């Protein structure tokens, strides 16, 4: 990085040609009965004032790109929700995947669209359904990451880990050794969550065991993988062509014949950008110019991967109970000698919890789900029951 | 008891002039949100096929008295529910208490009404909101008790105790000693649950501690107090006049001037029949002709005093989960790795419980209540919160 660009990013410089792509295609069953096939979690009005996760995501990214430079990639059945939650988004900025094929095709399609509008653009890719508590800190990381991407790099945000979480992937952070050639571990002390000098990715690591997560935390040079990426659009298309030529061929065909999108896109390999590109680049020498850059951040990030994680979204009461309520809910829950429960509710009922601890109580107009917080990942077992064939008619609740 | 009357009762003889009085004035908050001020538990369609407890009570008593000889005592606000649940009951057989004044005035009012129709009648008084599983065994006890009452006695049914329950009152059963004069404890072996020879009440005992309940069970001559009584109407009016002259004076005035009922009845002492009459007669010598007779019964009786007791009302699943569902509930609950829970539900929602044990999950269209079964008595603490003055508007849920 040149001295002059370093100076510019320190001043909060933003690349002039920046697009934000919000990925909103996810389904997800871990917040059932709130999330449904046609209404995944990003569309739920669970934030204060009834804001949705996707609405909050756009609000945050509007600090670095206006709505005209923001694209949302989603599926056909979720378009109405996108329109409802993001009324400011131009209709031409909604990209519809004929079917979901994981993040590599999704990002390829978006990159191709952005490239057609501005081949020199820098692009941020963000999931629609994450939560950020400290929005100022997030905006700072966003602009820093875009600045670094504008220099030709693929950049990711790594989250400073606050606990040995087993539900997230990790990024092992490396550094250049003294002569600027070899690989060494980054010193934990260097992983500033506010500095604008990027580190280098040594490896992307899958969700670990509890034991391994503890060693990551102790080592100090591991960050949570946020799934947020930043790159010049030209660079990501090159990497996709190199690492996933089958997808590149399909995207070329779609670019030449847009009417073939519905027929061709489903043939794309269903593969994540992490696996298709990032992990491969993670194997590059840290000294390589192709190596992925990572910025460390600490902005109250949460992927809202389960009901158990939702306590981060609201202030709890004195007993640690949390309530996430849709705007129409007439009363907050009554907690009587109850501790550390999470109530997630839409509809008109009063929810009362007496003498229970550490439960999830999820209520919608058509369903009530009770489970221990520690089993929040197992909501899918209930959803699997609903999916079972038979005369129950429960599949209407999917 | 004469030899001939003994023979008659063995043949299932019933007194020809028998009235049944069903007491349906109870309020009760322990089944909130299902029970409400205007809809106590006897009106809830929680039995199989949507039958109510009061409906089942009348069905059982129709085996000993027809609808023309059945009275229901209730409050004005509950009359619509009585009419809805008991369409076969003649309108003139609904006695309306201006306000509830506990069971002594209620039974006095009913006895006076019965006496006006047939001064020589025998009368059974039963709560509307108890559950009976073995209806044949119950019918046998009912006819036996009425037969004994027809001989001039006050008779009660004592329930053979199956556990050291602390939620019920107990009856200590005595016997005559060898010369037929003094008092002795009844031998436990004599407490047949099918025999038609009555025992004598030594004492009525309040709800005991767990320790004391265990000694009662070990002693063998204690029965649960069912709150069901049988007597000649002339006899109970005499006892009330002796033991509660203030009530007798009010009832006399009401009898002479029916239009004064609303003004006079509220002046009656709010006192239970147990306290006003039964406990006093329980202090009589066992050898006394006035001593209360008691028949032991075992017919799957349950006073449905709390959600925890509701497991007796239905068959559980293989994991001990019980579901009490109003007829409109579209699906039985989904229990996934969940044990010994009780779901009591009205409305249209699907209830799902994952990985939770020993909970009460009570769901109505306007409320959801979760609590451990062992705290079922504490539902009143939630109801107390609803009653608190303030802007919450929660009192509409009472």
Coordinates of C-alpha atoms in Angstrom, one line a residue, chain A residues 32 330-332 334-337 348-356 359 361 363-372 375 378-382 385-386 391-394 396-397, chain B residues 32 330-332 334-337 348-356 359 361 363-372 375 378-382 385-386 391-394 396-397:
Chain A
X32 CA -39.5 -21.0 12.8
X330 CA -50.1 -5.1 22.5
X331 CA -48.1 -5.8 25.7
X332 CA -44.6 -6.8 26.6
X334 CA -45.0 -10.8 31.8
X335 CA -42.0 -12.4 33.4
X336 CA -42.7 -13.6 37.0
X337 CA -39.7 -15.2 38.8
X348 CA -52.0 -10.1 19.7
X349 CA -51.5 -12.5 22.6
X350 CA -50.1 -11.7 26.0
X351 CA -47.2 -14.0 26.8
X352 CA -46.6 -14.8 30.5
X353 CA -43.7 -16.9 31.8
X354 CA -43.7 -18.0 35.5
X355 CA -40.8 -19.7 37.2
X356 CA -39.0 -20.8 34.0
X359 CA -36.3 -20.9 27.5
X361 CA -40.8 -18.9 23.7
X363 CA -45.2 -17.1 19.3
X364 CA -46.9 -16.2 16.0
X365 CA -50.6 -16.0 15.2
X366 CA -50.5 -19.6 14.0
X367 CA -47.9 -21.3 16.2
X368 CA -46.3 -21.5 19.6
X369 CA -42.9 -23.1 20.0
X370 CA -41.2 -23.7 23.4
X371 CA -37.6 -25.0 23.7
X372 CA -34.5 -24.6 25.9
X375 CA -31.3 -26.4 21.9
X378 CA -32.6 -28.0 16.9
X379 CA -35.7 -26.0 15.7
X380 CA -35.1 -27.7 12.4
X381 CA -36.2 -31.0 14.1
X382 CA -39.6 -29.4 14.6
X385 CA -41.8 -32.9 11.5
X386 CA -44.0 -30.4 9.7
X391 CA -52.7 -36.0 6.5
X392 CA -51.7 -33.5 9.2
X393 CA -51.7 -30.5 6.9
X394 CA -48.9 -29.0 8.9
X396 CA -48.9 -25.1 5.5
X397 CA -46.9 -23.8 8.5
Chain B
X32 CA -55.9 -18.9 33.8
X330 CA -56.7 -28.0 14.4
X331 CA -53.7 -30.2 15.4
X332 CA -52.5 -32.0 18.5
X334 CA -45.9 -31.6 18.4
X335 CA -43.8 -33.0 21.2
X336 CA -40.1 -33.6 20.1
X337 CA -37.9 -35.1 22.8
X348 CA -56.1 -22.3 16.1
X349 CA -52.3 -22.4 16.8
X350 CA -50.0 -25.3 16.5
X351 CA -48.2 -25.8 19.7
X352 CA -44.7 -27.4 19.5
X353 CA -42.5 -28.3 22.4
X354 CA -38.9 -29.4 21.8
X355 CA -36.6 -30.7 24.5
X356 CA -38.6 -29.5 27.5
X359 CA -43.9 -27.8 31.8
X361 CA -48.1 -24.8 28.2
X363 CA -52.6 -21.3 25.2
X364 CA -55.8 -19.3 24.4
X365 CA -56.4 -16.9 21.5
X366 CA -55.4 -14.0 23.7
X367 CA -52.7 -15.4 26.0
X368 CA -49.8 -17.9 26.3
X369 CA -48.7 -19.0 29.7
X370 CA -45.6 -21.2 30.4
X371 CA -44.7 -22.5 33.8
X372 CA -43.2 -25.6 35.5
X375 CA -45.5 -24.3 40.2
X378 CA -48.7 -20.1 41.4
X379 CA -50.7 -19.1 38.4
X380 CA -52.5 -16.7 40.7
X381 CA -49.2 -14.7 40.8
X382 CA -49.6 -14.0 37.1
X385 CA -50.1 -9.0 38.0
X386 CA -53.0 -8.6 35.5
X391 CA -52.1 1.7 32.0
X392 CA -51.4 -1.8 30.8
X393 CA -55.0 -2.7 30.1
X394 CA -54.2 -6.2 31.1
X396 CA -59.3 -7.2 30.2
X397 CA -57.6 -10.7 30.3

